[in-house]
Amino acid sequence: MCGIAGIFYREKNRPVDRQLLANMAAIQHHRGPDGYGVEALAGQGVGFSHARLSIIDLNENRARQPFTSPEGDLLLAHNGEFYDYQRIRTDLTSRGARFRTKSDSEIVLQLYPRFGLEETLRRLRGEFAFALYDAKEDALHLVRDRFGIKPLYYHASDEGVVFGSEIKVVMAHPAVPRRFNNEGLLHQLMQVMVPGTTPYEGIVQVKPGHVVTFRRQGLGYQIEDKPYWDFEFPDAGYHKGAKDEAASIETVREGLTEAVRLRLEADVPVGCYLSGGVDSCSILGLSAAMRQGPVKAFTIGFTDAAYDETPIAQEMAAATGADQDILRLDANHLYGHFEKTVWHAERTIYNTLAVAKYLMSKHVHEAGYKVVVTGEGSDELFAGYPSFRRDLFLHGLDDLDGAERQKWQAMLGESNKLFKGAMLAEDEHDDLYLTDRIGFTPSCLQPWLACEETARTVLNNDRLALLADYKPGMAIAEKLDRTMLDGRHPLDRAQYVWSKTMLEGQILTWGGDRVDMANSMEARPAFLDHHLAEAAVKIPPLHRIKDRREKFVLKEAMKGLLPTTLYEREKFAFMAPPATTNSDKWTAMMELAQDFLGDKAILDAGLLDRAGVQRLISEAKDDGTSRARKVQLDAVINHMLGVQMLHRHFIQTDVPALAAERAAELGWVESRAA
């Protein structure tokens, strides 16, 4: 895992500033503290840089990126991991390829000339983002992995293209604007983003499973944004008729075992994250079975017992003989590191679970580990969230009688009452545009769409006026591929929408890469192996959720590994306690608010409305406010703090100067141009 950056100018003869590339690497030093590299091709108007976290091939000089091909016509910068690379490298060697390193990254430079980009991508397995310049085509390809585990952003203008693993890397180029767009700001306050966008003017992200290609033509360049993979469910008719439950269970067991085996491969020690959920417990159980010695298991514990899962995690660790390390966190820990977490996430966060994960990655790093295998993605494949079960009940069980339907819904609401207002909406929220595109408004989006009215009340009046005709639901709906939704089972549609919105925009950003790599720690989500995903989409909906039990096939596949308590328990969404229901956290939150939501801070930023902010905080404090509303307001206050922090660090701060200062501190100094 690393950080990449680059410049591709419209004018081929325009020199690339090597020091600027070094600065872009330096501002993401946290992603790659083990060394950096800069490569600019003379006369080509293109240059890349790379900050390295060494995990495969620890030889600093041999595996230094960016890589060039022996002929000098290809330039590569890669972030992430290609699994199964040893087999691919062996096959290529038998075909006459000669490798200069033991790095997994180098296989791209051998696959691409032989098979072309499309076939190369089909053969790659893992989480990755890379940039590849082909001098023969005079084209830059920006590629992101299938689920969007690794980030990749770019800014395209008349001058050319600037890209990087993080937004601050793109902003380190002085020609890139640093300002919010109004639509993005509203979505930050609502939590849910429009797929492929950022809240910053002119900065977009490569979408999961896409290649964005820039080809120079005449006095300009052509841009092509093309998907190479999607989370594609079969037509609903595929699920009709009797299906072999045992076959579904075996599919999961075989697929997950192989995915975990591949992700334990590294030239450094590999640990596991362990919560009290079936996902991480399954990962630990399989890892322990494959390893000769004890597996290091890292667990987050909260001082609020209602949200703490350490008892089950401890039971699982004991059963597998794991070497467990528990990090216990309280309110001061969480809000004391809120600002730093937002700086790394580059977007707002609705819950301090993001801070907890940031602190855990710091703890893992300090324990001497660079790699952990994690459980993210299980809920996406096997319908683990309460919102999925709600959508199945409402839209996918036509033969269920009314009384039984009410029973299921009542049970769902009672068992997930802690999360009403966040994971589930307090009241039904139907969005006309999403319902038209999907057939219903997925429950996973409803709590955030329900925040729109509240979010508008805290916006600066001038910005609010410009958003009068803007419809967030429409903007999201227009980004969803109708061909992946039409004719699918309702549960499949709900899971697809989650994967395009909350998975990529939340779980894999502030819940994944950004807080992990903030401390130079690589997380490997084994469930998001595309071979496993392609098998999982064919599993019948009622094997995923059976008899009111979510993730049925996974639990059955892993039954021999799981504690009885966990096997029998209903899904419990993992999140940190809201500040609005915890006096210690409220005090810590309000201390931050004095700085970021005070009159001067609001006036300086010009994002929020002072009176609206105060009304919302007063409502959150009021004992008469319902718990679900308090949970919702907790999210909006966190978002208000977040947008103010983002403004201070990315709009008011001179990011190019900060990057240059960081490069000077690190001694990452280059000659100016090539």
XYZ file of C-alpha atoms in Angstrom:
674
model
C 0.000 0.000 0.000
C 1.286 3.410 -0.930
C 0.377 6.832 -2.243
C 0.579 7.838 -5.883
C 0.502 11.209 -7.655
C 1.074 12.606 -11.100
C 0.768 15.298 -13.740
C -0.211 14.880 -17.400
C -0.030 18.179 -19.264
C -2.064 18.943 -22.374
C 1.089 20.253 -24.065
C 3.488 17.389 -24.623
C 6.574 19.605 -24.603
C 5.718 21.280 -21.289
C 8.289 20.365 -18.621
C 7.055 18.679 -15.443
C 8.335 20.098 -12.163
C 9.976 17.172 -10.370
C 9.989 19.023 -7.056
C 6.245 19.562 -7.334
C 5.858 15.797 -7.794
C 8.001 15.254 -4.703
C 5.812 17.706 -2.775
C 2.722 15.764 -3.836
C 4.321 12.593 -2.502
C 5.388 14.308 0.726
C 1.920 15.497 1.731
C 0.849 11.829 1.725
C 3.962 10.645 3.555
C 1.646 8.843 6.003
C 0.644 6.503 3.163
C 4.253 5.658 2.346
C 6.892 6.453 4.942
C 9.388 3.872 3.636
C 10.697 5.979 0.759
C 9.634 7.962 -2.272
C 10.284 8.100 -5.981
C 9.827 10.597 -8.816
C 9.905 9.868 -12.536
C 9.220 12.398 -15.293
C 9.586 11.436 -18.955
C 11.577 14.038 -20.885
C 9.631 15.575 -23.742
C 6.420 13.758 -22.827
C 4.784 16.286 -20.482
C 4.097 13.585 -17.900
C 5.499 12.657 -14.500
C 4.534 10.466 -11.545
C 5.582 10.249 -7.907
C 5.163 7.583 -5.261
C 5.324 7.327 -1.459
C 6.048 3.736 -0.491
C 4.826 1.476 2.298
C 6.951 -1.649 1.832
C 5.021 -4.893 2.255
C 6.013 -7.007 -0.757
C 9.725 -6.936 -1.731
C 11.285 -4.951 1.103
C 14.384 -4.015 -0.910
C 14.086 -0.219 -0.976
C 16.036 0.421 -4.159
C 14.869 -2.572 -6.180
C 11.132 -1.979 -5.682
C 11.172 1.822 -5.802
C 8.367 3.292 -7.889
C 7.372 4.774 -10.297
C 8.364 1.940 -12.623
C 9.278 2.332 -16.291
C 9.255 -0.453 -18.854
C 12.610 -1.615 -20.278
C 11.778 0.169 -23.548
C 10.933 3.380 -21.664
C 7.476 3.674 -23.238
C 5.425 2.814 -20.136
C 5.318 4.609 -16.791
C 3.522 3.064 -13.783
C 2.641 4.176 -10.247
C 0.629 1.689 -8.208
C -1.085 1.746 -4.823
C -2.477 -1.444 -3.312
C -2.004 -5.166 -3.613
C -2.305 -7.626 -6.494
C -3.013 -11.037 -5.005
C -2.016 -14.234 -6.748
C 0.859 -12.274 -8.286
C 3.335 -15.130 -7.781
C 1.315 -17.396 -10.083
C 0.938 -14.606 -12.666
C 4.634 -13.744 -12.496
C 5.595 -17.410 -12.906
C 3.300 -17.773 -15.927
C 4.714 -14.623 -17.523
C 8.289 -15.738 -16.859
C 7.564 -18.992 -18.682
C 6.455 -16.843 -21.641
C 9.760 -14.992 -21.698
C 9.104 -12.058 -19.379
C 11.991 -10.838 -17.251
C 11.307 -9.091 -13.942
C 13.620 -6.623 -12.223
C 11.911 -6.784 -8.806
C 9.905 -9.122 -6.593
C 7.151 -6.503 -6.317
C 3.577 -7.457 -7.181
C 3.207 -4.084 -8.957
C 5.608 -4.968 -11.772
C 3.269 -7.562 -13.273
C 1.273 -4.721 -14.905
C 4.267 -3.748 -17.044
C 4.424 -7.309 -18.383
C 0.688 -8.001 -18.723
C -0.253 -4.769 -20.488
C 2.012 -5.029 -23.581
C 1.041 -8.674 -24.088
C -2.701 -8.572 -23.501
C -3.879 -4.952 -23.514
C -5.560 -3.087 -20.693
C -8.933 -4.861 -20.718
C -7.438 -8.341 -20.380
C -4.850 -7.108 -17.872
C -7.615 -5.833 -15.597
C -9.531 -9.093 -15.897
C -6.482 -10.940 -14.572
C -5.771 -8.602 -11.642
C -7.155 -9.564 -8.236
C -7.080 -7.392 -5.155
C -7.427 -3.790 -4.048
C -5.567 -1.254 -6.140
C -5.412 2.106 -7.829
C -2.793 2.803 -10.447
C -1.753 5.242 -13.148
C -0.264 3.970 -16.390
C 1.124 6.215 -19.133
C 1.553 4.655 -22.573
C 3.860 6.744 -24.777
C 2.862 4.847 -27.943
C -0.794 5.795 -27.409
C 0.164 9.087 -25.752
C -2.491 8.221 -23.163
C -2.816 8.252 -19.398
C -4.956 5.518 -17.808
C -6.246 5.982 -14.243
C -7.573 2.697 -12.827
C -9.430 1.918 -9.608
C -10.269 -1.498 -8.140
C -13.673 -3.085 -8.476
C -15.220 -1.973 -5.174
C -13.235 1.244 -4.655
C -11.160 -0.035 -1.734
C -8.242 2.182 -2.758
C -8.886 5.864 -3.538
C -7.927 7.821 -6.646
C -8.835 11.469 -7.398
C -8.128 13.823 -10.268
C -8.604 17.372 -11.525
C -8.835 17.946 -15.280
C -8.483 21.412 -16.812
C -7.306 23.095 -20.006
C -3.751 22.756 -18.686
C -3.943 19.005 -18.150
C -4.610 16.414 -15.467
C -3.435 16.273 -11.861
C -4.142 13.074 -9.901
C -3.384 11.520 -6.531
C -4.380 8.982 -3.926
C -5.861 11.719 -1.747
C -7.570 15.044 -2.389
C -4.859 16.972 -0.560
C -2.353 15.498 -3.030
C -4.286 16.949 -5.971
C -4.631 20.265 -4.119
C -0.845 20.368 -3.630
C -0.620 21.472 -7.281
C -0.985 25.290 -7.254
C -3.188 25.297 -10.373
C -5.921 23.218 -8.688
C -8.738 25.281 -7.112
C -9.548 24.832 -3.421
C -13.205 25.556 -2.731
C -16.431 23.751 -1.900
C -19.218 23.348 -4.395
C -22.652 23.974 -2.908
C -24.143 20.604 -3.838
C -21.204 18.759 -2.328
C -21.469 20.820 0.838
C -25.139 19.883 1.253
C -24.322 16.208 0.754
C -21.574 16.424 3.379
C -24.136 17.665 5.890
C -26.474 14.815 4.872
C -23.747 12.112 4.969
C -24.560 10.421 1.648
C -22.538 11.494 -1.404
C -23.373 11.402 -5.095
C -21.306 8.510 -6.533
C -18.087 9.662 -8.200
C -18.120 13.164 -6.702
C -16.308 15.052 -3.964
C -17.418 18.205 -2.133
C -14.606 20.176 -3.782
C -15.011 22.153 -6.997
C -13.378 20.467 -9.974
C -12.025 17.431 -8.086
C -13.644 14.101 -8.874
C -12.799 10.505 -8.169
C -12.293 7.554 -10.437
C -15.356 5.417 -9.830
C -14.958 1.836 -8.561
C -14.366 -0.639 -11.360
C -13.614 2.135 -13.868
C -10.758 3.279 -16.094
C -10.522 6.980 -16.923
C -8.327 7.522 -19.981
C -6.880 10.837 -21.182
C -5.557 10.804 -24.777
C -3.792 13.782 -26.280
C -5.402 14.830 -29.552
C -4.396 17.908 -31.525
C -4.355 20.889 -29.172
C -6.292 19.126 -26.426
C -7.084 15.695 -25.071
C -9.969 13.267 -25.153
C -11.434 11.856 -21.932
C -13.032 8.415 -21.729
C -14.587 7.034 -18.521
C -15.257 3.331 -18.954
C -16.364 0.587 -16.527
C -14.512 -2.716 -16.615
C -16.441 -4.480 -13.791
C -19.630 -4.075 -11.793
C -21.328 -5.707 -8.816
C -23.777 -7.424 -11.152
C -26.684 -9.445 -9.779
C -28.595 -11.890 -12.012
C -32.144 -11.275 -13.204
C -34.787 -12.031 -10.593
C -35.873 -15.087 -12.558
C -32.521 -16.720 -11.795
C -33.571 -17.072 -8.161
C -36.909 -18.767 -8.894
C -37.354 -22.412 -8.108
C -35.731 -24.558 -5.447
C -32.052 -23.908 -4.781
C -29.573 -26.133 -2.995
C -28.881 -24.531 0.377
C -25.878 -26.754 1.012
C -24.346 -25.636 -2.295
C -24.760 -21.974 -1.306
C -23.041 -22.616 2.011
C -20.172 -24.466 0.375
C -19.717 -21.656 -2.161
C -19.196 -19.200 0.687
C -16.863 -21.492 2.617
C -14.621 -22.172 -0.371
C -14.604 -18.583 -1.641
C -13.852 -16.960 1.702
C -11.166 -19.499 2.586
C -9.336 -18.737 -0.654
C -9.744 -14.966 -0.204
C -8.273 -15.071 3.314
C -5.402 -17.338 2.230
C -4.341 -14.850 -0.435
C -4.541 -11.897 1.955
C -2.263 -13.499 4.508
C 0.583 -13.296 1.976
C 3.126 -10.576 2.831
C 6.801 -10.065 3.600
C 5.830 -8.508 6.956
C 3.663 -9.812 9.844
C -0.119 -9.873 9.215
C -2.732 -9.456 11.980
C -6.531 -9.309 12.081
C -9.130 -6.818 13.237
C -11.542 -8.482 15.655
C -14.882 -7.044 16.747
C -17.743 -9.097 18.149
C -19.278 -9.562 14.701
C -19.550 -12.673 12.569
C -17.421 -11.070 9.836
C -14.190 -10.435 11.728
C -14.652 -13.580 13.816
C -14.830 -15.606 10.603
C -11.667 -13.935 9.301
C -9.810 -14.649 12.526
C -11.038 -18.241 12.664
C -9.832 -18.979 9.141
C -6.540 -17.136 9.656
C -5.840 -19.049 12.857
C -6.503 -22.340 11.071
C -4.041 -21.439 8.310
C -1.229 -20.091 10.478
C 1.266 -22.134 12.452
C 1.463 -19.697 15.372
C -1.020 -17.404 17.156
C -2.619 -14.633 15.114
C -2.428 -11.094 16.474
C -6.025 -9.826 16.908
C -6.746 -6.117 17.459
C -10.041 -5.140 19.115
C -11.737 -1.777 19.799
C -13.638 -1.500 23.077
C -15.959 1.334 24.164
C -16.546 2.385 27.760
C -20.307 2.567 26.983
C -21.419 -1.034 27.564
C -24.399 -0.756 25.184
C -22.003 -0.333 22.240
C -19.144 -2.547 23.452
C -18.554 -5.889 21.730
C -15.372 -6.959 23.478
C -16.926 -9.867 25.465
C -17.726 -11.824 22.290
C -14.404 -10.798 20.731
C -12.588 -12.124 23.793
C -14.495 -15.398 23.550
C -13.477 -15.735 19.899
C -9.844 -14.864 20.616
C -9.685 -17.481 23.368
C -11.257 -20.136 21.127
C -8.636 -19.580 18.398
C -5.652 -19.038 20.654
C -5.201 -15.533 19.244
C -2.902 -12.977 20.808
C -5.564 -10.343 21.487
C -4.817 -6.660 21.952
C -7.781 -4.527 23.161
C -7.800 -0.742 22.783
C -10.457 0.810 25.067
C -11.719 4.258 24.135
C -13.771 6.928 25.891
C -15.255 10.315 24.919
C -12.025 12.275 25.317
C -10.139 9.834 23.104
C -12.742 10.165 20.358
C -13.329 13.910 20.180
C -9.705 14.649 21.040
C -8.715 13.122 17.676
C -11.782 14.139 15.659
C -10.061 16.956 13.754
C -7.072 14.822 12.763
C -9.412 12.083 11.535
C -11.338 14.550 9.361
C -8.038 15.831 7.898
C -7.223 12.315 6.784
C -10.759 11.420 5.661
C -11.133 14.654 3.638
C -14.874 14.393 4.158
C -17.231 14.666 7.096
C -17.999 11.759 9.417
C -21.355 11.102 11.054
C -20.112 8.941 13.908
C -16.906 8.825 15.944
C -16.387 5.203 14.936
C -14.114 6.758 12.291
C -12.002 8.259 15.078
C -11.943 4.934 16.893
C -10.651 3.234 13.741
C -8.048 5.979 13.283
C -6.832 5.396 16.849
C -6.835 1.642 16.305
C -4.663 1.918 13.185
C -2.269 4.094 15.182
C -2.210 1.417 17.888
C -1.577 -1.319 15.295
C 1.284 0.681 13.793
C 2.841 1.221 17.213
C 2.542 -2.525 17.871
C 4.819 -3.119 14.881
C 2.204 -4.287 12.347
C 1.702 -2.897 8.848
C -1.036 -5.270 7.635
C -4.345 -6.540 9.013
C -7.096 -8.606 7.393
C -10.560 -7.146 8.041
C -14.241 -8.065 7.783
C -15.523 -5.161 5.659
C -17.713 -6.246 2.755
C -19.518 -9.149 4.386
C -22.712 -7.158 4.939
C -22.614 -6.043 1.309
C -22.343 -9.605 -0.015
C -24.669 -11.374 2.398
C -27.251 -8.699 3.330
C -26.137 -8.062 6.888
C -27.464 -4.577 7.589
C -30.886 -3.997 9.188
C -31.825 -1.863 6.196
C -31.497 -4.884 3.879
C -33.798 -6.993 5.987
C -36.310 -4.157 6.112
C -36.262 -3.867 2.303
C -36.660 -7.612 1.918
C -39.704 -7.582 4.207
C -41.312 -4.601 2.491
C -40.536 -5.372 -1.144
C -39.307 -8.938 -1.555
C -41.745 -11.149 0.360
C -44.991 -10.802 -1.533
C -46.305 -14.107 -0.162
C -45.871 -13.091 3.496
C -49.177 -12.371 5.229
C -49.724 -9.020 6.944
C -49.543 -10.275 10.525
C -46.252 -12.072 9.938
C -44.834 -9.039 8.122
C -45.656 -6.824 11.121
C -43.965 -9.297 13.458
C -40.763 -9.222 11.463
C -40.707 -5.440 11.270
C -41.450 -4.995 14.967
C -38.649 -7.379 15.858
C -36.265 -5.550 13.529
C -37.117 -2.158 14.997
C -36.794 -3.332 18.591
C -33.447 -5.040 18.155
C -31.960 -2.048 16.331
C -33.477 0.777 18.382
C -30.019 2.070 19.316
C -29.407 2.905 15.661
C -32.717 4.553 14.718
C -31.862 7.884 13.133
C -28.562 6.587 11.719
C -28.715 3.017 10.373
C -32.515 3.168 10.073
C -34.800 6.163 9.525
C -37.210 7.036 12.319
C -40.029 7.375 9.768
C -40.532 6.138 6.218
C -38.851 8.465 3.707
C -39.811 8.026 0.078
C -37.798 9.841 -2.601
C -39.632 10.199 -5.903
C -36.502 10.002 -8.062
C -34.890 7.056 -6.325
C -38.172 5.156 -6.284
C -38.517 5.760 -10.014
C -34.997 4.459 -10.690
C -34.961 1.542 -8.206
C -38.619 0.703 -7.578
C -38.460 1.893 -3.954
C -36.255 4.145 -1.838
C -33.686 1.825 -0.231
C -33.788 1.887 3.567
C -30.014 2.426 3.704
C -30.432 5.901 2.169
C -33.563 6.937 4.004
C -31.988 8.200 7.283
C -29.598 10.427 5.335
C -32.173 11.691 2.849
C -34.336 12.474 5.879
C -31.529 14.804 7.042
C -31.886 17.053 3.998
C -34.398 19.432 5.564
C -32.306 19.720 8.735
C -29.118 20.219 6.717
C -30.683 23.051 4.721
C -31.613 24.885 7.936
C -27.937 25.226 8.929
C -26.596 26.333 5.534
C -25.448 29.888 4.860
C -28.396 31.780 3.328
C -26.550 32.692 0.131
C -25.574 29.082 -0.504
C -29.044 27.896 0.441
C -30.610 30.183 -2.172
C -28.382 28.679 -4.881
C -29.600 25.200 -3.909
C -33.295 26.035 -4.059
C -33.964 23.771 -7.043
C -31.374 21.105 -6.251
C -32.702 17.608 -5.481
C -30.175 15.270 -3.799
C -32.220 12.127 -4.478
C -32.315 12.911 -8.182
C -28.558 13.505 -8.289
C -27.887 10.111 -6.677
C -30.465 8.302 -8.824
C -28.956 9.632 -12.050
C -25.589 8.085 -11.154
C -27.040 4.590 -10.668
C -26.858 2.299 -13.696
C -30.449 1.325 -14.492
C -29.269 -1.747 -16.405
C -27.896 -3.126 -13.115
C -31.217 -2.534 -11.347
C -34.012 -3.348 -13.770
C -35.405 -6.854 -13.428
C -33.450 -7.645 -10.254
C -34.807 -8.977 -6.987
C -35.539 -6.155 -4.488
C -32.859 -7.363 -2.069
C -30.312 -7.395 -4.901
C -31.277 -3.840 -5.847
C -30.870 -2.674 -2.239
C -27.426 -4.293 -1.964
C -26.327 -2.814 -5.299
C -27.336 0.706 -4.253
C -25.515 0.361 -0.935
C -22.344 -0.737 -2.758
C -22.464 2.403 -4.944
C -23.182 4.853 -2.136
C -22.456 3.934 1.479
C -19.833 1.223 0.889
C -17.600 3.321 -1.344
C -18.392 6.697 0.218
C -18.283 5.743 3.892
C -17.079 2.275 4.869
C -14.110 2.210 2.495
C -13.132 5.857 3.114
C -13.493 7.098 6.700
C -14.142 3.553 7.860
C -11.318 2.035 5.830
C -8.388 3.205 3.720
C -8.181 6.798 4.914
C -8.032 6.078 8.645
C -5.891 2.982 8.186
C -3.339 4.576 5.873
C -3.288 7.658 8.108
C -0.976 5.526 10.237
C 0.796 3.651 7.432
C -1.291 0.538 8.004
C -2.710 -1.603 5.224
C -6.155 -3.151 5.738
C -7.176 -6.049 3.515
C -10.963 -6.670 3.330
C -11.112 -10.340 2.389
C -14.846 -10.375 1.667
C -14.340 -7.843 -1.139
C -12.577 -10.395 -3.290
C -14.257 -10.165 -6.681
C -14.234 -13.938 -7.202
C -16.151 -14.361 -3.946
C -18.482 -11.469 -4.871
C -19.282 -12.950 -8.271
C -20.308 -16.179 -6.553
C -22.210 -14.417 -3.767
C -24.538 -12.490 -6.095
C -25.923 -15.810 -7.350
C -26.873 -16.991 -3.862
C -30.683 -16.789 -3.473
C -31.963 -13.880 -1.369
C -33.617 -16.257 1.088
C -30.303 -18.009 1.661
C -28.765 -14.667 2.565
C -31.611 -13.802 4.941
C -33.491 -16.834 6.207
C -36.102 -17.056 8.959
C -35.325 -13.476 10.017
C -31.609 -14.299 10.296
C -29.286 -12.106 8.267
C -26.117 -13.513 6.664
C -27.507 -17.030 7.022
C -25.151 -18.662 4.498
C -22.089 -17.058 6.047
C -23.032 -18.157 9.548
C -23.683 -21.694 8.353
C -20.422 -21.791 6.396
C -18.450 -20.591 9.428
C -20.543 -22.357 12.095
C -17.670 -24.562 13.163
C -15.531 -21.489 13.915
C -18.026 -19.195 15.658
C -18.938 -18.911 19.355
C -22.520 -20.070 19.973
C -23.481 -16.601 21.223
C -22.440 -15.022 17.956
C -23.903 -17.741 15.737
C -27.335 -17.239 17.312
C -27.240 -13.442 17.619
C -28.952 -11.020 15.270
C -26.831 -8.451 13.403
C -25.621 -5.637 15.685
C -24.388 -2.597 13.773
C -20.912 -1.577 14.970
C -20.752 2.129 15.772
C -19.544 4.444 18.531
C -22.002 5.885 21.098
C -23.638 9.145 19.904
C -22.670 12.289 21.847
C -26.308 13.356 22.125
C -27.052 10.334 24.336
C -23.811 10.384 26.349
C -23.014 13.300 28.682
C -19.225 12.871 28.563
C -19.176 12.806 24.784
C -21.538 15.783 24.609
C -19.145 17.824 26.739
C -16.223 16.833 24.493
C -18.224 17.618 21.347
C -19.207 21.060 22.640
C -15.571 21.880 23.406
C -14.842 21.385 19.704
C -17.951 23.386 18.829
C -16.613 26.408 20.723
C -13.751 26.543 18.231
C -15.350 25.452 14.968
C -18.997 26.462 15.434
C -18.403 29.769 17.204
C -19.621 33.016 15.612
C -16.224 34.037 14.194
C -15.458 30.599 12.725
C -18.866 30.454 11.031
C -18.501 33.985 9.650
C -14.966 33.354 8.350
C -15.900 30.150 6.503
C -19.200 31.390 5.033
C -20.628 27.852 4.926
C -23.173 27.734 7.751
C -25.885 29.911 9.255
C -25.137 30.950 12.842
C -28.781 30.983 14.002
C -29.517 27.651 12.353
C -26.513 26.043 14.032
C -27.592 27.277 17.468
C -31.182 26.086 16.975
C -29.977 22.618 16.064
C -27.650 22.349 19.067
C -30.444 23.524 21.367
C -32.787 20.871 19.997
C -30.115 18.198 20.510
C -29.745 19.250 24.169
C -33.486 19.288 24.840
C -34.660 16.373 27.027
C -37.934 16.380 25.105
C -36.234 15.411 21.833
C -36.771 11.740 20.915
C -33.815 9.357 21.008
C -33.990 8.707 17.274
C -33.952 12.438 16.572
C -31.017 12.879 18.951
C -29.087 10.209 17.042
C -29.876 12.018 13.783
C -28.827 15.382 15.236
C -25.606 13.849 16.545
C -24.739 13.000 12.930
C -25.568 16.496 11.643
C -23.521 18.203 14.383
C -20.576 15.964 13.523
C -21.036 16.976 9.879
C -21.153 20.680 10.790
C -17.917 20.320 12.728
C -16.487 18.419 9.784
C -17.233 20.978 7.066
C -15.752 23.736 9.224
C -12.607 21.663 9.754
C -12.356 20.872 6.050
C -12.631 24.565 5.238
C -9.872 25.461 7.675
C -7.482 22.746 6.496
C -8.125 22.640 2.735
C -9.602 26.004 1.765
C -7.980 28.502 4.138
C -4.672 26.621 4.369
C -2.151 27.060 1.531
C -1.950 23.364 0.651
C 0.817 23.714 -1.999
C 2.983 25.543 0.560
C 2.213 22.899 3.174
C 3.254 20.144 0.749
C 6.499 21.963 -0.103
C 7.242 22.444 3.586
C 6.653 18.747 4.249
C 8.999 17.742 1.406
C 11.719 19.995 2.789
C 11.309 18.484 6.274
C 11.631 14.968 4.832
C 14.552 15.847 2.596
C 12.591 14.823 -0.493
C 14.395 17.237 -2.807
C 14.513 17.006 -6.605
C 15.880 18.982 -9.528
C 13.118 21.194 -10.857
C 12.076 20.031 -14.332
C 12.132 17.238 -16.883
